[in-house]
């Protein structure tokens, strides 16, 4: 009674606990309490009590009581040390010798016909019963070792039947899970902000095979339902109702740490996509090769596959029609410059209903634009067509339009709101840097978040931004998108809209902006509140002048401004000045011109990717002659 147990090695404790044992008739009852296996927080298992009843060689019942079962993320260290303690001869350095080894494996230690039976095992936490009626058998039949088992897990069941041939390193079997509580497997997964994991359920029906020591094959289906996550980086409130399932074939290559899958169908709601490819991750290398296909699917089913808590207010959209597409991703950490990202969508969707928050009728007349700043302050202004703060697109300097489009979204006139090349370039850079340093927002995406959304960066906002961008591109012409964008975005602390920006920085109307003034405003757009050093100093800083010089050269090299406008802009840099209170603007004549802008109802013919390498402003026989000639 009260026997203290401590097993340790040079690295520290392996197992500690207390043992009580007693015999009643033919039954022996043993109980371990306060059991801790392992030391490190990420490498330990704890149980309050483990009780075992057995009679001679037959285990009659096993019960584990654990108010706070803790399973480490990487128990390999403790398992290795326990193995070395139990089988010290196996951990010794191998000696060079000819012939077969005399070392006995665990399988060798089991006699022919050896059998272990466990019946009526149970485990519970301080809050609820986890496992009941668990039966397990392990027996040797010739060269094969077979394990079978089944039991009840809360309102679910678990069953397995696995046979292995240790000498030939072959194995096969089946595992079936029905409504297994997700919190039973969550501790074995990478750390993630699960919310109420006990409410989630896991279902699986898998058959596995080991035809050789280097490949484990898996076939069958698996799914999770009722999952929830809670993290302010995902959404301000818990995201519930997550359900995913998959069915197909996969092979795991343990030595290479490589997973290959084929004919894998992933399903969320009523939408399903097929995937094929490989994923590999070693200590110093990772590689992803992925091809996905979305067959023609009802548009509503595709969007409703996203949890409603992520959709938020945009859940009020609905569509008619179907959409499909293909995805190709190739990433190799050894050669990130060759990263590939291809997305080919066939979009036959038409918006059927629109939520009130996205009703564009409000921006076709004077309206109140409200902005919540990052520091929590709120800025409001009256704007919209007909208001004093509004500039019509045809009343804005073409140098400014050209500069902003060239700086922020070179493929604006070619894409439908999303630029695949920008996503690919951002993916390359972010992977290279190992952190998020570059986004891939188009002008349409920037308009969506400025017009409709808050500034907090969450996955929920990005999902909403994508759907709202899709809506803007469907409902507005390119001219209308640019006009809205120029009139509501930030140009500096408390400076919103091009009308206010032209007056604040230069004391001029938007139509009067010169090449250099336009380039300055374009260059500060990525961080208008942070790039105020030049304005505060009253003249261009060295870094801003260098940036503007390079961008003017870029505009000229791509024929977005002609030679005369370029020379005038370069000359402006020497005498560049900002507007001061009480100052007056001197009338001037600006030589040169910006390139023709492809206004019109249709898109400019060209690659759907919106790649700026095929410059939308250059001479193109597909551009209609009714393009506005400034």
XYZ file of C-alpha atoms in Angstrom:
630
model
C 0.000 0.000 0.000
C 1.311 3.440 -0.925
C 4.382 2.127 -2.750
C 6.096 5.096 -4.426
C 7.391 4.391 -7.923
C 10.064 6.364 -9.692
C 11.766 5.321 -12.912
C 14.463 7.652 -14.159
C 17.577 7.839 -16.303
C 20.382 10.357 -16.721
C 18.013 12.824 -18.378
C 15.540 12.830 -15.481
C 12.285 11.185 -14.413
C 10.464 8.934 -16.850
C 7.596 7.650 -14.730
C 6.452 8.623 -11.224
C 3.408 7.500 -9.287
C 2.085 5.492 -6.338
C 0.994 1.809 -6.384
C -1.573 0.018 -4.224
C -2.361 -3.692 -4.690
C -4.545 -6.246 -2.938
C -5.900 -9.728 -3.598
C -9.443 -10.843 -2.949
C -9.957 -14.508 -3.675
C -8.626 -15.185 -7.150
C -8.740 -11.528 -8.206
C -5.873 -9.084 -7.880
C -6.687 -5.378 -7.840
C -3.915 -2.920 -8.672
C -4.203 0.847 -8.664
C -1.727 3.502 -9.834
C -2.407 7.059 -8.723
C -0.924 10.442 -9.637
C 0.823 8.899 -12.647
C 3.055 11.151 -14.728
C 4.937 9.857 -17.771
C 7.582 12.263 -19.084
C 8.749 15.623 -17.797
C 8.518 18.422 -20.354
C 5.107 20.113 -20.831
C 5.141 19.094 -24.490
C 6.318 15.525 -23.750
C 4.173 14.058 -20.972
C 1.003 12.132 -20.165
C -0.785 12.499 -16.831
C -3.532 10.426 -15.239
C -5.088 10.754 -11.814
C -5.755 7.020 -11.385
C -5.324 3.807 -13.361
C -6.963 0.713 -11.879
C -6.588 -2.850 -13.163
C -8.340 -6.077 -12.082
C -6.937 -9.385 -13.274
C -7.244 -13.067 -12.502
C -4.155 -15.077 -13.266
C -3.415 -14.197 -16.914
C -6.780 -12.653 -17.750
C -7.362 -8.922 -17.355
C -10.915 -8.442 -16.142
C -11.212 -4.648 -16.250
C -9.147 -1.545 -16.756
C -10.233 1.933 -15.733
C -8.386 5.217 -16.291
C -9.546 8.274 -14.367
C -7.986 11.522 -15.562
C -9.422 14.933 -14.690
C -6.866 16.595 -16.981
C -5.417 14.178 -19.478
C -2.390 15.858 -21.021
C -0.780 14.369 -24.086
C 2.368 16.028 -25.350
C 2.851 17.146 -28.935
C 6.060 15.154 -29.364
C 6.231 12.141 -27.021
C 9.036 10.584 -29.065
C 11.719 11.527 -26.547
C 10.032 9.841 -23.571
C 9.018 6.805 -25.633
C 12.610 6.390 -26.809
C 13.953 6.572 -23.263
C 11.336 4.121 -21.980
C 12.290 1.684 -24.731
C 15.960 2.004 -23.837
C 15.152 1.368 -20.162
C 13.016 -1.699 -20.966
C 15.343 -3.158 -23.605
C 18.839 -1.820 -22.886
C 20.427 -4.351 -25.226
C 18.541 -2.826 -28.155
C 19.815 0.683 -27.501
C 23.491 -0.332 -27.434
C 25.726 0.515 -30.372
C 25.488 -2.272 -32.977
C 28.591 -4.380 -33.383
C 29.951 -5.259 -36.742
C 29.419 -8.952 -37.233
C 28.562 -11.383 -39.945
C 25.493 -13.570 -39.923
C 22.152 -12.985 -38.268
C 21.785 -11.122 -34.974
C 20.825 -12.965 -31.798
C 18.813 -9.939 -30.653
C 15.205 -10.770 -29.845
C 12.430 -8.447 -30.933
C 9.244 -7.949 -28.941
C 7.521 -10.238 -31.453
C 10.124 -12.962 -30.803
C 9.334 -12.815 -27.096
C 5.704 -13.800 -27.779
C 5.196 -17.554 -27.962
C 3.105 -19.145 -30.697
C -0.509 -18.843 -29.607
C 0.225 -16.143 -27.038
C -2.883 -14.093 -26.345
C -3.742 -11.010 -24.274
C -7.381 -10.126 -23.635
C -8.737 -6.955 -22.024
C -12.463 -6.701 -21.388
C -14.715 -3.951 -20.086
C -12.001 -1.283 -19.983
C -13.134 2.258 -19.302
C -11.706 5.743 -18.983
C -13.284 8.915 -17.708
C -12.319 12.455 -16.877
C -13.557 14.391 -13.877
C -16.353 15.755 -16.064
C -17.570 12.792 -18.098
C -17.124 9.183 -19.082
C -14.815 8.920 -22.085
C -14.643 5.220 -22.959
C -16.825 2.318 -21.799
C -16.997 -1.353 -22.641
C -13.643 -1.366 -24.425
C -12.533 -4.861 -25.437
C -9.047 -5.476 -26.791
C -7.333 -8.666 -27.928
C -3.768 -9.220 -29.079
C -2.609 -12.639 -30.243
C 0.056 -14.331 -32.315
C -0.809 -16.706 -35.124
C 2.295 -18.088 -36.797
C 4.188 -15.149 -38.304
C 1.269 -12.795 -37.826
C 0.339 -10.564 -34.908
C -3.327 -9.558 -34.842
C -5.084 -6.926 -32.760
C -8.831 -6.460 -32.580
C -10.924 -4.184 -30.448
C -14.129 -2.242 -30.067
C -15.814 -0.030 -27.550
C -18.208 2.803 -26.900
C -16.994 6.397 -26.822
C -19.703 8.654 -25.402
C -22.377 8.490 -28.127
C -19.965 6.916 -30.625
C -18.074 3.711 -31.250
C -14.558 2.658 -32.184
C -13.522 -0.602 -33.846
C -10.297 -1.963 -35.346
C -8.907 -5.150 -36.802
C -5.234 -5.041 -37.749
C -2.828 -7.846 -38.686
C 0.934 -7.446 -39.021
C 3.818 -9.638 -40.118
C 6.797 -8.097 -38.286
C 9.428 -10.272 -39.964
C 8.385 -9.258 -43.501
C 7.302 -5.752 -42.434
C 3.835 -6.201 -43.926
C 0.546 -5.130 -42.385
C -3.088 -4.586 -43.229
C -6.290 -3.836 -41.411
C -9.329 -1.665 -40.875
C -10.214 1.115 -38.473
C -13.733 2.441 -38.026
C -14.758 5.450 -35.971
C -18.330 6.539 -35.508
C -19.092 9.864 -33.822
C -15.800 9.915 -31.904
C -15.561 13.076 -29.738
C -13.011 15.367 -31.336
C -11.410 16.317 -28.032
C -10.084 12.762 -27.690
C -7.780 13.243 -30.683
C -7.205 17.026 -30.462
C -4.236 16.652 -28.034
C -2.409 14.556 -30.645
C -2.793 17.236 -33.349
C -0.680 20.381 -33.847
C -1.712 23.173 -31.522
C -4.755 25.058 -32.827
C -7.381 27.348 -31.233
C -10.170 24.760 -31.095
C -13.373 25.955 -29.432
C -15.383 23.457 -27.364
C -13.710 20.482 -29.091
C -15.856 18.026 -27.095
C -18.805 19.025 -29.319
C -17.015 18.046 -32.533
C -17.321 14.551 -33.959
C -14.993 12.413 -36.077
C -16.124 9.639 -38.434
C -13.749 7.389 -40.351
C -13.701 4.091 -42.190
C -10.156 3.334 -43.260
C -8.287 0.319 -44.557
C -4.508 0.365 -44.254
C -1.751 -1.731 -45.713
C 2.008 -2.029 -45.372
C 3.306 -3.809 -48.449
C 6.896 -2.790 -47.779
C 8.673 -0.964 -44.940
C 8.782 2.289 -46.916
C 5.128 2.743 -47.878
C 1.895 2.715 -45.891
C -1.262 2.783 -48.004
C -4.545 4.212 -46.745
C -7.927 3.909 -48.427
C -11.352 4.952 -47.276
C -13.180 7.982 -45.939
C -12.922 10.323 -42.977
C -14.704 13.441 -41.840
C -15.191 15.937 -39.037
C -18.354 17.810 -38.138
C -19.474 20.257 -35.513
C -15.999 21.755 -35.148
C -15.432 25.299 -33.940
C -12.406 27.587 -33.649
C -11.953 30.758 -31.646
C -9.140 33.176 -32.409
C -9.278 36.935 -32.974
C -7.016 36.468 -36.021
C -9.750 34.334 -37.597
C -12.882 36.212 -36.544
C -14.023 38.356 -33.600
C -16.399 35.588 -32.470
C -16.128 31.762 -32.550
C -16.512 30.165 -35.976
C -18.828 27.185 -35.531
C -20.417 24.536 -37.720
C -17.211 23.496 -39.505
C -17.727 20.231 -41.393
C -15.347 18.567 -43.865
C -15.069 15.064 -45.271
C -12.751 13.277 -47.640
C -12.628 9.991 -49.513
C -9.853 8.506 -51.588
C -6.423 6.886 -51.561
C -3.177 7.972 -49.972
C 0.320 6.632 -49.385
C 2.640 7.660 -46.568
C 6.397 7.255 -47.011
C 7.786 7.540 -43.462
C 11.480 7.647 -44.351
C 10.900 10.546 -46.747
C 8.117 12.106 -44.633
C 6.089 12.308 -47.825
C 2.323 11.962 -48.318
C 0.953 11.174 -51.745
C -2.767 11.203 -52.470
C -4.874 10.468 -55.531
C -8.557 10.457 -56.403
C -9.158 12.340 -53.175
C -12.584 13.941 -53.020
C -13.017 16.698 -50.453
C -16.559 17.712 -49.570
C -17.932 20.674 -47.645
C -21.681 21.015 -47.597
C -22.979 20.385 -51.108
C -19.711 21.290 -52.828
C -17.019 18.754 -53.677
C -13.573 19.064 -55.258
C -10.998 16.452 -56.267
C -7.315 16.672 -55.360
C -4.171 14.885 -56.458
C -0.610 15.542 -55.459
C 2.111 15.201 -52.857
C 3.158 16.960 -49.671
C 6.607 16.504 -48.155
C 8.094 18.050 -45.029
C 11.502 17.282 -43.535
C 13.582 19.191 -41.024
C 15.206 21.346 -43.697
C 12.892 21.082 -46.693
C 9.244 21.225 -47.744
C 7.520 20.595 -51.053
C 3.903 20.832 -52.249
C 2.570 19.588 -55.579
C -1.182 19.992 -55.821
C -3.779 19.802 -58.596
C -7.409 20.431 -57.764
C -10.605 20.417 -59.805
C -13.987 21.881 -58.943
C -16.578 20.431 -61.329
C -19.488 22.584 -62.455
C -21.289 23.273 -59.169
C -24.213 25.416 -58.103
C -22.825 28.825 -57.116
C -24.748 28.949 -53.847
C -23.383 25.536 -52.878
C -19.805 26.720 -53.422
C -20.196 29.790 -51.212
C -22.275 27.997 -48.573
C -19.414 25.532 -48.141
C -17.781 28.359 -46.157
C -18.927 28.433 -42.491
C -21.642 31.047 -42.029
C -19.709 32.651 -39.169
C -16.953 33.512 -41.656
C -19.387 34.892 -44.200
C -21.006 37.229 -41.691
C -23.147 39.866 -43.379
C -22.239 38.715 -46.908
C -24.213 35.522 -46.232
C -27.160 37.557 -47.588
C -25.874 37.218 -51.157
C -27.360 34.565 -53.435
C -26.640 33.539 -57.030
C -28.044 31.813 -60.066
C -25.893 29.567 -62.236
C -22.898 27.315 -61.776
C -19.141 27.649 -61.528
C -16.123 25.354 -61.808
C -12.384 25.589 -62.079
C -8.903 24.151 -61.781
C -6.036 24.887 -59.392
C -2.347 24.057 -59.705
C 0.205 24.758 -56.971
C 3.878 23.843 -56.973
C 6.199 24.962 -54.165
C 9.692 23.685 -53.382
C 11.613 25.359 -50.575
C 14.886 24.620 -52.389
C 13.826 26.734 -55.378
C 11.115 29.214 -54.384
C 11.665 31.275 -57.537
C 10.036 28.438 -59.501
C 6.852 28.540 -57.394
C 3.798 27.971 -59.576
C 0.234 29.101 -58.956
C -2.412 28.722 -61.633
C -6.146 29.294 -61.180
C -8.557 28.849 -64.060
C -12.181 29.585 -63.188
C -15.302 29.237 -65.292
C -17.738 31.627 -63.650
C -21.339 31.275 -64.774
C -22.756 32.870 -61.624
C -25.153 35.802 -61.617
C -26.037 37.708 -58.459
C -29.639 37.089 -57.499
C -30.009 38.904 -54.159
C -27.806 41.405 -52.332
C -27.708 42.169 -48.576
C -28.489 45.706 -47.459
C -24.877 46.385 -46.430
C -23.756 45.917 -50.066
C -26.575 47.875 -51.742
C -24.750 50.181 -54.166
C -27.666 52.565 -54.581
C -26.367 54.472 -51.584
C -23.117 55.419 -53.371
C -24.873 56.774 -56.470
C -25.901 59.893 -54.535
C -24.381 61.849 -51.629
C -23.663 59.505 -48.701
C -21.835 59.478 -45.381
C -18.532 57.610 -45.464
C -17.483 56.274 -42.063
C -13.992 54.896 -41.352
C -12.835 53.205 -38.165
C -9.129 53.926 -37.751
C -6.666 51.316 -36.466
C -6.389 53.201 -33.171
C -10.171 53.040 -32.713
C -10.908 56.629 -33.759
C -13.762 57.135 -36.211
C -13.573 59.440 -39.233
C -16.714 60.523 -41.085
C -17.228 62.661 -44.146
C -19.996 63.526 -46.568
C -19.141 62.420 -50.092
C -20.763 60.929 -53.173
C -21.802 62.289 -56.569
C -23.008 65.862 -56.236
C -21.230 66.570 -52.946
C -18.394 69.059 -52.495
C -15.938 66.262 -51.684
C -16.575 64.303 -54.879
C -14.521 64.390 -58.086
C -15.913 62.775 -61.230
C -13.542 60.369 -62.943
C -13.417 62.545 -66.076
C -12.462 65.523 -63.908
C -9.346 63.861 -62.473
C -5.939 64.346 -64.044
C -5.088 61.431 -66.359
C -1.548 61.553 -64.910
C -3.015 60.679 -61.507
C -5.224 57.876 -62.865
C -2.291 56.389 -64.754
C 0.085 56.698 -61.794
C -2.238 55.047 -59.263
C -3.249 52.199 -61.567
C 0.397 51.625 -62.515
C 1.524 51.680 -58.889
C -1.299 49.761 -57.209
C -2.682 47.361 -59.821
C -0.979 47.183 -63.216
C -3.480 44.669 -64.578
C -6.587 46.510 -63.391
C -8.171 46.809 -66.839
C -7.581 43.131 -67.642
C -8.641 41.171 -64.579
C -12.064 40.666 -63.023
C -11.059 41.783 -59.568
C -8.393 39.166 -58.772
C -4.861 39.024 -60.197
C -3.366 35.523 -60.061
C 0.112 36.846 -60.878
C -0.057 39.070 -57.773
C -1.012 36.121 -55.560
C 1.851 34.090 -57.039
C 4.420 36.858 -56.485
C 3.184 37.478 -52.930
C 3.335 33.742 -52.196
C 6.946 33.562 -53.386
C 8.066 36.518 -51.317
C 6.196 35.538 -48.154
C 7.612 32.008 -48.320
C 11.086 33.364 -48.940
C 10.842 35.719 -45.959
C 9.121 33.140 -43.755
C 6.434 35.634 -42.748
C 3.697 37.832 -44.201
C 5.367 40.814 -45.894
C 3.417 41.302 -49.139
C -0.253 41.231 -50.014
C -1.933 40.764 -53.373
C -4.865 43.171 -53.214
C -6.131 44.651 -56.458
C -7.753 48.094 -56.629
C -11.165 46.386 -56.616
C -10.246 44.450 -53.457
C -8.986 47.626 -51.790
C -12.250 49.366 -52.669
C -14.273 46.492 -51.185
C -12.558 46.694 -47.802
C -12.518 50.523 -47.732
C -16.172 50.824 -48.707
C -17.716 47.997 -46.674
C -15.361 46.511 -44.068
C -13.492 47.320 -40.864
C -9.699 47.468 -40.837
C -8.985 44.572 -38.483
C -7.026 41.923 -40.377
C -8.832 38.617 -39.950
C -9.566 35.612 -42.122
C -13.245 36.531 -41.881
C -12.558 39.956 -43.397
C -10.545 38.401 -46.237
C -13.402 35.994 -47.061
C -15.881 38.873 -47.064
C -13.493 40.993 -49.138
C -13.345 38.319 -51.860
C -17.137 38.070 -52.181
C -17.620 41.850 -52.083
C -14.932 42.300 -54.767
C -16.772 39.772 -56.907
C -19.943 41.824 -56.399
C -18.290 45.161 -57.258
C -16.791 43.800 -60.468
C -20.192 42.401 -61.458
C -22.209 45.520 -60.649
C -19.890 48.393 -61.671
C -17.858 49.399 -64.681
C -14.125 49.943 -64.374
C -14.702 53.722 -64.477
C -17.174 53.508 -61.593
C -14.809 51.352 -59.540
C -11.942 53.815 -59.999
C -14.147 56.830 -59.303
C -15.356 55.338 -56.025
C -11.842 54.236 -55.092
C -10.216 57.628 -55.722
C -12.914 59.424 -53.727
C -12.975 57.363 -50.501
C -9.435 56.048 -49.881
C -7.010 57.554 -47.394
C -4.208 59.869 -48.557
C -2.888 60.850 -45.126
C -3.980 61.406 -41.518
C -7.596 62.549 -41.749
C -7.269 63.057 -45.545
C -9.807 60.995 -47.507
C -10.744 61.389 -51.158
C -8.800 62.856 -54.057
C -10.586 66.215 -53.782
C -9.309 66.727 -50.222
C -5.869 65.278 -51.058
C -5.225 67.563 -54.062
C -6.192 70.599 -52.005
C -4.299 69.556 -48.874
C -0.960 68.688 -50.484
C -0.881 71.010 -53.499
C -3.722 73.552 -53.237
C -5.122 72.391 -56.576
C -8.136 70.706 -58.110
C -7.815 66.972 -58.965
C -7.887 67.877 -62.669
C -4.771 70.079 -62.264
C -2.400 67.468 -60.805
C 0.945 67.244 -62.606
C 2.991 64.084 -63.361
C 5.199 64.474 -60.255
C 2.302 65.406 -57.950
C 0.364 62.386 -59.216
C 3.372 60.117 -58.664
C 3.816 61.441 -55.102
C 0.192 60.627 -54.199
C 0.517 57.172 -55.783
C 3.721 56.437 -53.845
C 2.208 57.225 -50.438
C -0.934 55.106 -50.943
C 0.506 51.867 -49.454
C 1.031 53.684 -46.124
C -0.451 57.190 -46.348
C -0.160 57.941 -42.628
C 3.363 56.553 -42.337
C 4.871 58.195 -45.427
C 4.490 61.783 -44.251
C 8.175 62.658 -43.754
C 8.386 64.695 -46.975
C 5.214 66.640 -46.240
C 6.312 67.315 -42.667
C 9.710 68.576 -43.921
C 8.148 70.730 -46.635
C 10.246 69.134 -49.379
C 11.023 65.689 -50.786
C 13.261 63.512 -48.646
C 16.079 61.702 -50.402
C 14.282 58.353 -50.193
C 10.988 59.744 -51.524
C 12.720 61.556 -54.364
C 14.523 58.345 -55.315
C 11.263 56.411 -55.219
C 9.470 58.985 -57.379
C 12.337 59.078 -59.891
C 12.229 55.314 -60.308
C 8.465 55.287 -60.695
C 8.470 58.086 -63.291
C 11.019 56.052 -65.253
C 8.789 52.978 -64.929
C 5.796 54.903 -66.311
C 7.849 56.132 -69.258
C 9.377 52.703 -69.998
C 5.888 51.212 -70.167
C 4.579 54.088 -72.346
C 2.105 55.183 -69.712
C 3.318 58.749 -70.094
C 5.063 60.232 -73.121
C 8.582 61.690 -73.235
C 7.450 65.287 -72.729
C 5.431 64.425 -69.599
C 8.346 62.392 -68.261
C 10.842 65.217 -68.710
C 8.432 67.686 -67.111
C 7.916 65.342 -64.141
C 11.661 64.845 -63.617
C 12.141 68.599 -63.724
C 9.425 69.061 -61.097
C 11.453 67.096 -58.534
C 14.012 69.928 -58.255
C 11.336 72.495 -57.374
C 8.829 70.202 -55.675
C 6.884 72.050 -52.988
C 3.791 71.389 -50.896
C 0.876 73.747 -50.404
C 1.002 75.942 -47.328
C -1.908 77.592 -45.530
C -2.753 80.898 -47.190
C -0.644 80.099 -50.227
C -1.892 80.432 -53.793
C -1.433 78.066 -56.728
C 0.168 79.445 -59.856
C -1.548 78.490 -63.134
C 0.645 76.343 -65.384
C 0.703 74.542 -68.695
C 1.822 70.907 -68.512
C 3.349 69.473 -71.687
C 2.897 65.875 -72.748
C 0.156 63.426 -72.045
C -0.688 60.166 -70.356
C -1.541 57.091 -72.386
C -5.070 56.408 -73.494
C -7.181 54.769 -70.836
C -9.362 51.868 -71.992
C -12.708 53.004 -70.699
C -15.770 51.086 -71.813
C -18.260 48.487 -70.727
C -16.098 45.526 -71.734
C -12.744 44.328 -70.521
C -9.597 44.925 -72.547
C -8.850 41.785 -74.521
C -5.898 39.887 -73.120
C -4.804 37.345 -70.525
C -7.373 36.802 -67.790
C -4.607 36.705 -65.211
C -4.206 40.470 -65.414
C -0.453 40.097 -65.732
C 1.058 43.590 -66.080
C 3.756 42.215 -68.374
C 1.137 42.633 -71.084
C 0.686 46.313 -70.274
C -2.980 47.416 -70.466
C -2.032 50.949 -71.496
C 0.227 50.117 -74.388
C -0.924 50.311 -77.986
C -3.257 47.377 -78.516
C -5.385 46.794 -81.638
C -8.090 45.308 -79.404
C -8.618 48.598 -77.549
C -11.647 50.296 -79.010
C -11.179 53.725 -80.563
C -13.880 55.127 -78.288
C -11.349 55.033 -75.433
C -11.198 58.455 -73.882
C -8.413 60.552 -75.405
C -7.237 62.931 -72.712
